[in-house]
Tab-separated table of C-alpha atoms in Angstrom:
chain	number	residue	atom	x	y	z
U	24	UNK	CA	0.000	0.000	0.000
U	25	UNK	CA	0.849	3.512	-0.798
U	26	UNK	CA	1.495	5.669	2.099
U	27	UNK	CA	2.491	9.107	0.567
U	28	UNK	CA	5.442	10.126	2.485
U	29	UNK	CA	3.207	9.928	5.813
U	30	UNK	CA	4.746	6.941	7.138
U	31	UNK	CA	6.856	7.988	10.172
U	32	UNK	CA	4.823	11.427	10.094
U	33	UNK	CA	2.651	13.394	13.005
U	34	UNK	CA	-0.928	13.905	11.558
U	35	UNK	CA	-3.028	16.221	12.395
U	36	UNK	CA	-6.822	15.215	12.493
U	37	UNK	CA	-9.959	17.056	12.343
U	38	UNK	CA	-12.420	16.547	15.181
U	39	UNK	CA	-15.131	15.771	12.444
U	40	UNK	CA	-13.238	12.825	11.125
U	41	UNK	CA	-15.290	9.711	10.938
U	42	UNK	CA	-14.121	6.864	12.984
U	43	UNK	CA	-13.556	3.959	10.201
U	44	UNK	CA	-11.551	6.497	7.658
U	45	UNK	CA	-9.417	7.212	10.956
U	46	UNK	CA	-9.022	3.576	11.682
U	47	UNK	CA	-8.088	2.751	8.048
U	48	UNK	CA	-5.265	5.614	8.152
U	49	UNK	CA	-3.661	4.296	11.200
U	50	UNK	CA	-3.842	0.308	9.769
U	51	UNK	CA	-1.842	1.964	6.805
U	52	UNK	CA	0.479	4.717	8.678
U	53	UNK	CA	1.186	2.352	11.664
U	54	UNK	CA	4.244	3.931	12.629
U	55	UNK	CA	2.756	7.724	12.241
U	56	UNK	CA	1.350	9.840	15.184
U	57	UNK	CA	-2.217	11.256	15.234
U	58	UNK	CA	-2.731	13.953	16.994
U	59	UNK	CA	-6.140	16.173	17.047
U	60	UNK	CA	-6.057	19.172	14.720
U	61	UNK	CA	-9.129	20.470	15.595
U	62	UNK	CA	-7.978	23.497	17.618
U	63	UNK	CA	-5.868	24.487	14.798
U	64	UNK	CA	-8.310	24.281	12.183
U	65	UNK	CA	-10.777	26.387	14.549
U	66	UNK	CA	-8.752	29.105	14.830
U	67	UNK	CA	-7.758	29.719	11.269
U	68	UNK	CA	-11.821	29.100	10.542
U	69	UNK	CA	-13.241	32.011	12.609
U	70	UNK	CA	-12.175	35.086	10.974
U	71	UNK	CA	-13.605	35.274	7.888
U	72	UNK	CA	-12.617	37.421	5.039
U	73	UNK	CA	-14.681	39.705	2.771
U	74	UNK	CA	-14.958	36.669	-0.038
U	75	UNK	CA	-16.328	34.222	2.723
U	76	UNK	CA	-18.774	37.092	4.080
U	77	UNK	CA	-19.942	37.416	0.530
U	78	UNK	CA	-20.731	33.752	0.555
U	79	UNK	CA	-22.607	33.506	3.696
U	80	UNK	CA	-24.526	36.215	3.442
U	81	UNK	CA	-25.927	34.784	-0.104
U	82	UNK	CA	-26.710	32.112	1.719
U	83	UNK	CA	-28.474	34.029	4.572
U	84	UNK	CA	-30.541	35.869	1.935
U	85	UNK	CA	-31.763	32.450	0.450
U	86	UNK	CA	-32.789	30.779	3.922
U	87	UNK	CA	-34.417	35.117	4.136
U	88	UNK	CA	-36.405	34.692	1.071
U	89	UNK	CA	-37.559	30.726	1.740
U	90	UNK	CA	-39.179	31.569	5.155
U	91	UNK	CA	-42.696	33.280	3.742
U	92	UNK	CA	-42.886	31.334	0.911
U	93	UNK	CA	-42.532	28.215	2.758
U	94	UNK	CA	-45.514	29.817	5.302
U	95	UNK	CA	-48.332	28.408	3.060
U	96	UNK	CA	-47.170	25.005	3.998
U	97	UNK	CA	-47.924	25.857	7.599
U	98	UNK	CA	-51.840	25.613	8.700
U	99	UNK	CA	-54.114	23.440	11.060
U	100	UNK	CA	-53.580	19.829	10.568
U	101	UNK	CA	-50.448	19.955	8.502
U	102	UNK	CA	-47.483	18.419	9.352
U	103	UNK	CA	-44.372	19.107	10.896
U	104	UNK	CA	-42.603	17.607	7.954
U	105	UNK	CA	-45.104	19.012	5.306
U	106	UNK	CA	-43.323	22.524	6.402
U	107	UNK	CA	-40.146	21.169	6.444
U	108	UNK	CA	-40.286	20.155	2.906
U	109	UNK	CA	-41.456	23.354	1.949
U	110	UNK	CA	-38.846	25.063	3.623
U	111	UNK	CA	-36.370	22.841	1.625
U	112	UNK	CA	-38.343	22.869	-1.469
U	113	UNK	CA	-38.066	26.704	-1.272
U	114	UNK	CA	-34.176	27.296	-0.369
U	115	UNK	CA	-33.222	24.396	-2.891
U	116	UNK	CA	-35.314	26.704	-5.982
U	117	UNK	CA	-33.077	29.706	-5.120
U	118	UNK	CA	-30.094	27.759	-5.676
U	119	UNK	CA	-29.044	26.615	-1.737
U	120	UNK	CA	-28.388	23.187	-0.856
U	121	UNK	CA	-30.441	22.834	2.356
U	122	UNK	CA	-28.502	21.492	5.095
U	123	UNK	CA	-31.014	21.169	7.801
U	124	UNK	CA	-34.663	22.536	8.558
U	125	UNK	CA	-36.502	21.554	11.738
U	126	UNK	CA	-39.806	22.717	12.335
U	127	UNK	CA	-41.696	22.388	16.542
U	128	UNK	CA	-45.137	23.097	16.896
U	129	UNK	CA	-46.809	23.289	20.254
U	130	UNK	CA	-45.063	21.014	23.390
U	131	UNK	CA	-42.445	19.547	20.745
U	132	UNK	CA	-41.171	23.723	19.978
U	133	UNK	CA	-40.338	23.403	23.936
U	134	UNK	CA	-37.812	20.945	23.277
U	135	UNK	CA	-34.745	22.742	21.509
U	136	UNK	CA	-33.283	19.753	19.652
U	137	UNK	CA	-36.606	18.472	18.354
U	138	UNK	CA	-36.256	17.012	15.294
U	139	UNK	CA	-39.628	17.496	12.194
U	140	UNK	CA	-42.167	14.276	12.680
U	141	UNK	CA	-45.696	13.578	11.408
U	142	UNK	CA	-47.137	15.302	14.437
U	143	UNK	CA	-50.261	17.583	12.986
U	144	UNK	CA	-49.771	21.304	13.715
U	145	UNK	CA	-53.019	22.878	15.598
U	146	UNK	CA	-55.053	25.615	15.393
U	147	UNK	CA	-53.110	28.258	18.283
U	148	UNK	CA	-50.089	26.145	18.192
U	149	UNK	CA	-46.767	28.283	18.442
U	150	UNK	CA	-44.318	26.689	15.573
U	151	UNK	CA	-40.847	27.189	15.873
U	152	UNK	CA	-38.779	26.909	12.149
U	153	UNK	CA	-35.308	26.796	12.669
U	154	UNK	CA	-33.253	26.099	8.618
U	155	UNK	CA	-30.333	27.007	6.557
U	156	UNK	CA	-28.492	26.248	3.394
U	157	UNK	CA	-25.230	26.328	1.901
U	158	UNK	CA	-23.840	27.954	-0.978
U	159	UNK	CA	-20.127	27.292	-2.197
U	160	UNK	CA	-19.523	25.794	0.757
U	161	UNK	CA	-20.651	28.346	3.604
U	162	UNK	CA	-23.662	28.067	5.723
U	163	UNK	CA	-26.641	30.131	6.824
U	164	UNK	CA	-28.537	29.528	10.277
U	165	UNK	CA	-31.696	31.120	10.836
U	166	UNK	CA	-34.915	30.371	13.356
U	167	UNK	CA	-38.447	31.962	12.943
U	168	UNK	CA	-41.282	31.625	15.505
U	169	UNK	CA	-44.826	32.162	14.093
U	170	UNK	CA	-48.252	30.654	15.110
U	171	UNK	CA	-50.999	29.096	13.591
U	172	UNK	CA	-53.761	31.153	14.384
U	173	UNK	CA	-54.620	32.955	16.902
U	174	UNK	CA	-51.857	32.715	19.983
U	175	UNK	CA	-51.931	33.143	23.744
U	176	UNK	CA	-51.254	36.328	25.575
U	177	UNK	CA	-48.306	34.497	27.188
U	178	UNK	CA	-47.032	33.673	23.646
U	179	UNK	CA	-46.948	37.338	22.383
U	180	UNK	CA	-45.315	38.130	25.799
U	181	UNK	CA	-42.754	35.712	25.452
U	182	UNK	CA	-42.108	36.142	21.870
U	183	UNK	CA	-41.539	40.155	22.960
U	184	UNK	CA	-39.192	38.818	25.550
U	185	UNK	CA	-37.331	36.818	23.437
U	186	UNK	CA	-36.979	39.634	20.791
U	187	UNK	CA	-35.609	41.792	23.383
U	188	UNK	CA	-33.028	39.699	24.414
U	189	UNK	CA	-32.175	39.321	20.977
U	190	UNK	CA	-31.417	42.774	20.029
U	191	UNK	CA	-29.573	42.984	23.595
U	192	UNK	CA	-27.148	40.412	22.457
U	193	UNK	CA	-26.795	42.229	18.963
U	194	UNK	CA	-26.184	45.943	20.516
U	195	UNK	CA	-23.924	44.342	22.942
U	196	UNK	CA	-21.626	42.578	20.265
U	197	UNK	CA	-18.848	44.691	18.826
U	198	UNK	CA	-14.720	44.134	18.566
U	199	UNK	CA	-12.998	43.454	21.942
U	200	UNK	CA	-15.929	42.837	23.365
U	201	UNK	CA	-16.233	38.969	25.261
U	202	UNK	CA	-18.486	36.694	24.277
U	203	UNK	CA	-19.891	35.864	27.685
U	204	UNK	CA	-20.652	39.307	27.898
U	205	UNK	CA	-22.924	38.899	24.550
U	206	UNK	CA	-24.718	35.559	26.374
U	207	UNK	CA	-24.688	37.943	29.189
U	208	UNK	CA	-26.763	40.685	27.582
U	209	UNK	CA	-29.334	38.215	26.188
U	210	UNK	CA	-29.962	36.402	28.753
U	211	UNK	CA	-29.933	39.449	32.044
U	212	UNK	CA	-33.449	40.524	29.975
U	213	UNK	CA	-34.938	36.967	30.133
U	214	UNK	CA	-34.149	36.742	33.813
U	215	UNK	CA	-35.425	40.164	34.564
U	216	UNK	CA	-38.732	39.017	32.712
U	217	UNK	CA	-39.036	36.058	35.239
U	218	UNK	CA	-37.758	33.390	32.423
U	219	UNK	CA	-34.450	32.974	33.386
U	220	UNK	CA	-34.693	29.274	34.054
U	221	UNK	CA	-36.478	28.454	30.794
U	222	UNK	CA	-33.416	29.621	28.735
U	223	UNK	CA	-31.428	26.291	28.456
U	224	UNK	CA	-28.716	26.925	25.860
U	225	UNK	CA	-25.962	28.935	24.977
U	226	UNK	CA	-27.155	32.171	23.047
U	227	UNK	CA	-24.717	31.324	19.929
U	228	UNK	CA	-22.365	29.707	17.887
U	229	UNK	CA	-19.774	30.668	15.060
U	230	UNK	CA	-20.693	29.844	11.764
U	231	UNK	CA	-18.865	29.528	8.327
U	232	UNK	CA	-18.003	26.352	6.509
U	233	UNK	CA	-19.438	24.285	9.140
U	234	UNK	CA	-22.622	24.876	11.491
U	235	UNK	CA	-21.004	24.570	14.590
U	236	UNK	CA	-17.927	26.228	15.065
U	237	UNK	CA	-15.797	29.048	16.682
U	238	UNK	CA	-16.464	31.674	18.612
U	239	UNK	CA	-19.670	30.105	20.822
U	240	UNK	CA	-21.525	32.800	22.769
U	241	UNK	CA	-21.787	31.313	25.985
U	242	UNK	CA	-21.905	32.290	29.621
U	243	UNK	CA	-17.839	32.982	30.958
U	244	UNK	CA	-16.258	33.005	27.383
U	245	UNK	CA	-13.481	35.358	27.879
U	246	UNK	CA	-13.146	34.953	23.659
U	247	UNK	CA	-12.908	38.450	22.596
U	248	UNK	CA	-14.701	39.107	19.262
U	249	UNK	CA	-12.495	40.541	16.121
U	250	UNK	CA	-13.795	41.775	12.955
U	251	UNK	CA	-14.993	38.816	10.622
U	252	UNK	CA	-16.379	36.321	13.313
U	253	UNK	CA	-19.380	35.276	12.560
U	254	UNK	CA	-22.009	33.513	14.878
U	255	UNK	CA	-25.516	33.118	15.615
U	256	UNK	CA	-27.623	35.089	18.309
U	257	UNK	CA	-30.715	32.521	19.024
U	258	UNK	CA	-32.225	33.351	22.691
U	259	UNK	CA	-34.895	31.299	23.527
U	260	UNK	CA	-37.342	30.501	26.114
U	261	UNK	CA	-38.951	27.128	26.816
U	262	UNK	CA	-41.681	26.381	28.399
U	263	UNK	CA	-41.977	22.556	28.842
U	264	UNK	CA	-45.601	21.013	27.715
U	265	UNK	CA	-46.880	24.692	26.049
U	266	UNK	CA	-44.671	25.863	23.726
U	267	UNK	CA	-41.619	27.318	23.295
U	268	UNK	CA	-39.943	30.563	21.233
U	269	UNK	CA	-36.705	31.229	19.682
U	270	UNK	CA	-35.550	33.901	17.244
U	271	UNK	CA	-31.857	33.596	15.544
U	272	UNK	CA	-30.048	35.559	13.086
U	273	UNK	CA	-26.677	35.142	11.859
U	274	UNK	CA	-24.490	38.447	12.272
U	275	UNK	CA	-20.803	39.257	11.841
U	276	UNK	CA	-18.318	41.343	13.497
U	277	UNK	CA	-17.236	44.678	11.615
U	278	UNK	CA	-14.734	47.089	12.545
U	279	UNK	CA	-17.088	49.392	14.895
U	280	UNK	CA	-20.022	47.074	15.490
U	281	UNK	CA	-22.471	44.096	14.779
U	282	UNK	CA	-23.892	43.492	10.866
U	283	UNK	CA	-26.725	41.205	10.569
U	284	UNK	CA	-26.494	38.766	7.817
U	285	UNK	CA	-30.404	38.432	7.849
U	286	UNK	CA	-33.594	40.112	7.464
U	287	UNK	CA	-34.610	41.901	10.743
U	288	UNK	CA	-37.050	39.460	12.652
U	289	UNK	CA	-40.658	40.253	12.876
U	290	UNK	CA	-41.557	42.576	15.459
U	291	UNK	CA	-44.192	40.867	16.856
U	292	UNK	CA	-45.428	37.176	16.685
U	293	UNK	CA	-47.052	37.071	13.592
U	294	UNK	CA	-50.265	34.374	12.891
U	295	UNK	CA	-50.635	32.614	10.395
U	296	UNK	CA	-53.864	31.758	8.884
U	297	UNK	CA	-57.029	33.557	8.085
């Protein structure tokens, strides 16, 4: 067998690496060393230039443009799936490759990593639609919250909530600035509203060539922000058995501030339906 010039080598490895192609390396490179590259490849991953920006924010503007469209999926007694196929249908016709699209309606949009089932969407239900695609490579992230019908007081309050918190986390973000501190600002306005225990995540994550990546907005990140991250600010609040709400848009550090990749969010929660 051929082994390149690797042999006696140290190899670095990405953390993403499926476990039988790293199994079949080391049966051919016995005598090399594997080491874990991720940290390396994070770092030169999370500033992204102005070619990369222009990428991912075509790819914001598709997931932008899919959402309404994909809205006349979404009425009483239609799936969860039913709107996740729209919502695929749609960003796939504007030329993104959809990479994931989960849609929550009712007690299921209380559970943050629900995945889209045949579970029938009801009249008053709040519907959480959470999709993105990815165009030459780069990714878009972007969550909606809508319902079907006529909602609950406690549903417009909450959805107001969240949208604060949102916009806290986007004024707070700038260069030099630590992404706890971002977390931070999202998540003091959910605790002042009384919610603070019913936001159970992190309030971002970097974004690029991959979903998931660096900088992560997250309670006691000393990470200070630099022009050309890029992450997601996604508050939410979850209310286990009702419903729950979360609002996301993908934004990017500039020289003096925050840009958002996205169309601004609705504000209000908007009903769908007659």
């Amino acid at each position: 067998s051929q082994d390149w010039g690797f042999r006696t080598s140290i190899l670095a490895v990405d953390d993403d690496m499926q476990a039988h192609t790293l199994l079949a390396m080391q049966g051919v490179l016995t005598e090399a060393l594997f080491k874990l590259g991720g940290p390396i490849l994070a770092n030169l991953m999370r500033n992204k230039d102005a070619d990369e920006l222009a990428l991912m924010r075509r790819a914001a503007k598709i997931a932008d443009e899919s959402f309404e469209p994909a809205l006349q999926a979404l009425r009483a007694g239609a799936t969860e799936m039913q709107v996740e196929a729209a919502l695929r249908a749609e960003m796939q016709a504007r030329g993104g490759r959809p990479t994931f699209a989960i849609v929550a309606t009712g007690a299921f949009a209380a559970e943050p990593h629900h995945k889209s089932d045949n579970v029938p969407i009801r009249e008053g239900d709040v519907v959480i639609m959470d999709f993105g695609c990815d165009v030459e490579g780069y990714q878009s992230d972007i969550t909606r919250t809508v319902a079907c019908g006529k909602a609950s007081e406690e549903a417009h309050n909450v959805y107001d909530i969240v949208l604060r918190a949102h916009h806290a986390a986007r004024q707070k973000a700038a260069p030099g600035v630590a992404c706890g501190d971002v977390d931070a600002a999202a998540r003091q306005v959910i605790v002042d509203a009384g919610y603070g225990d019913y936001f159970i995540h992190r309030t971002g994550h970097g974004i690029g060539m991959k979903g998931h990546e660096e900088p992560y907005i997250i309670g006691g990140s000393e990470v200070l922000l630099e022009p050309g991250h890029c992450f997601s600010v996604e508050p939410g609040i979850y209310l286990p058995g009702k419903f729950g709400v979360r609002i996301e848009n993908i934004v990017n550090i500039s020289e003096t501030g925050c840009e958002s990749q996205n169309a601004e969010p609705a504000d209000r929660l908007v009903e769908v339906g007659p």
